[in-house]
């Protein structure tokens, strides 16, 4: 199995990653919103637009 971040071989202590660094990179992507689970629910789209509007106002 290869690391999903850098494609190096995984290490037992950090599986599915090769290192703590790659695990942290993955976590940062989730926390920043770089990763997202797709949705077809219209309420999700409306909520996202509301959040975007709020962000632009500040």
CSV table of C-alpha atoms in Angstrom, one decimal:
chain,number,residue,atom,x,y,z
A,1,UNK,CA,0.0,0.0,0.0
A,2,UNK,CA,1.3,3.5,-0.8
A,3,UNK,CA,0.8,6.7,1.1
A,4,UNK,CA,-2.1,8.7,-0.3
A,5,UNK,CA,-0.2,12.0,0.1
A,6,UNK,CA,3.3,11.2,-1.3
A,7,UNK,CA,3.0,7.7,-2.7
A,8,UNK,CA,5.9,6.3,-0.6
A,9,UNK,CA,5.4,2.9,1.1
A,10,UNK,CA,3.3,3.1,4.3
A,11,UNK,CA,4.7,2.6,7.7
A,12,UNK,CA,2.9,0.5,10.3
A,13,UNK,CA,2.8,3.2,12.9
A,14,UNK,CA,1.2,5.8,10.5
A,15,UNK,CA,-0.8,3.5,8.2
A,16,UNK,CA,-2.3,4.5,5.7
A,17,UNK,CA,0.4,7.1,5.6
A,18,UNK,CA,4.2,6.9,5.5
A,19,UNK,CA,4.9,9.4,8.2
A,20,UNK,CA,3.5,11.7,10.8
A,21,UNK,CA,4.1,14.6,8.4
A,22,UNK,CA,1.8,13.0,5.7
A,23,UNK,CA,-0.8,12.2,8.3
A,24,UNK,CA,-0.7,15.9,9.4
A,25,UNK,CA,-0.9,17.1,5.8
A,26,UNK,CA,-4.1,15.0,5.4
A,27,UNK,CA,-5.6,16.3,8.6
A,28,UNK,CA,-4.9,19.9,7.5
A,29,UNK,CA,-6.7,19.3,4.2
A,30,UNK,CA,-9.8,18.0,6.1
A,31,UNK,CA,-9.7,20.9,8.5
A,32,UNK,CA,-9.3,23.6,5.8
A,33,UNK,CA,-12.1,22.2,3.7
A,34,UNK,CA,-9.9,21.0,0.9
A,35,UNK,CA,-11.6,17.6,1.2
A,36,UNK,CA,-15.3,17.5,1.0
A,37,UNK,CA,-17.9,14.8,0.8
A,38,UNK,CA,-20.2,15.5,-2.2
A,39,UNK,CA,-23.9,16.0,-1.5
A,40,UNK,CA,-27.0,16.3,-3.7
A,41,UNK,CA,-29.2,17.6,-0.8
A,42,UNK,CA,-30.5,21.1,-1.8
A,43,UNK,CA,-30.4,22.2,1.8
A,44,UNK,CA,-26.6,21.6,1.9
A,45,UNK,CA,-26.2,23.8,-1.1
A,46,UNK,CA,-28.3,26.5,0.5
A,47,UNK,CA,-26.4,26.3,3.7
A,48,UNK,CA,-23.1,26.6,1.9
A,49,UNK,CA,-24.3,29.7,0.0
A,50,UNK,CA,-25.4,31.3,3.3
A,51,UNK,CA,-22.0,30.5,4.9
A,52,UNK,CA,-20.3,32.0,1.9
A,53,UNK,CA,-22.4,35.2,2.1
A,54,UNK,CA,-21.5,35.5,5.8
A,55,UNK,CA,-17.8,35.1,5.1
A,56,UNK,CA,-17.9,37.8,2.4
A,57,UNK,CA,-19.7,40.3,4.8
A,58,UNK,CA,-16.8,40.0,7.4
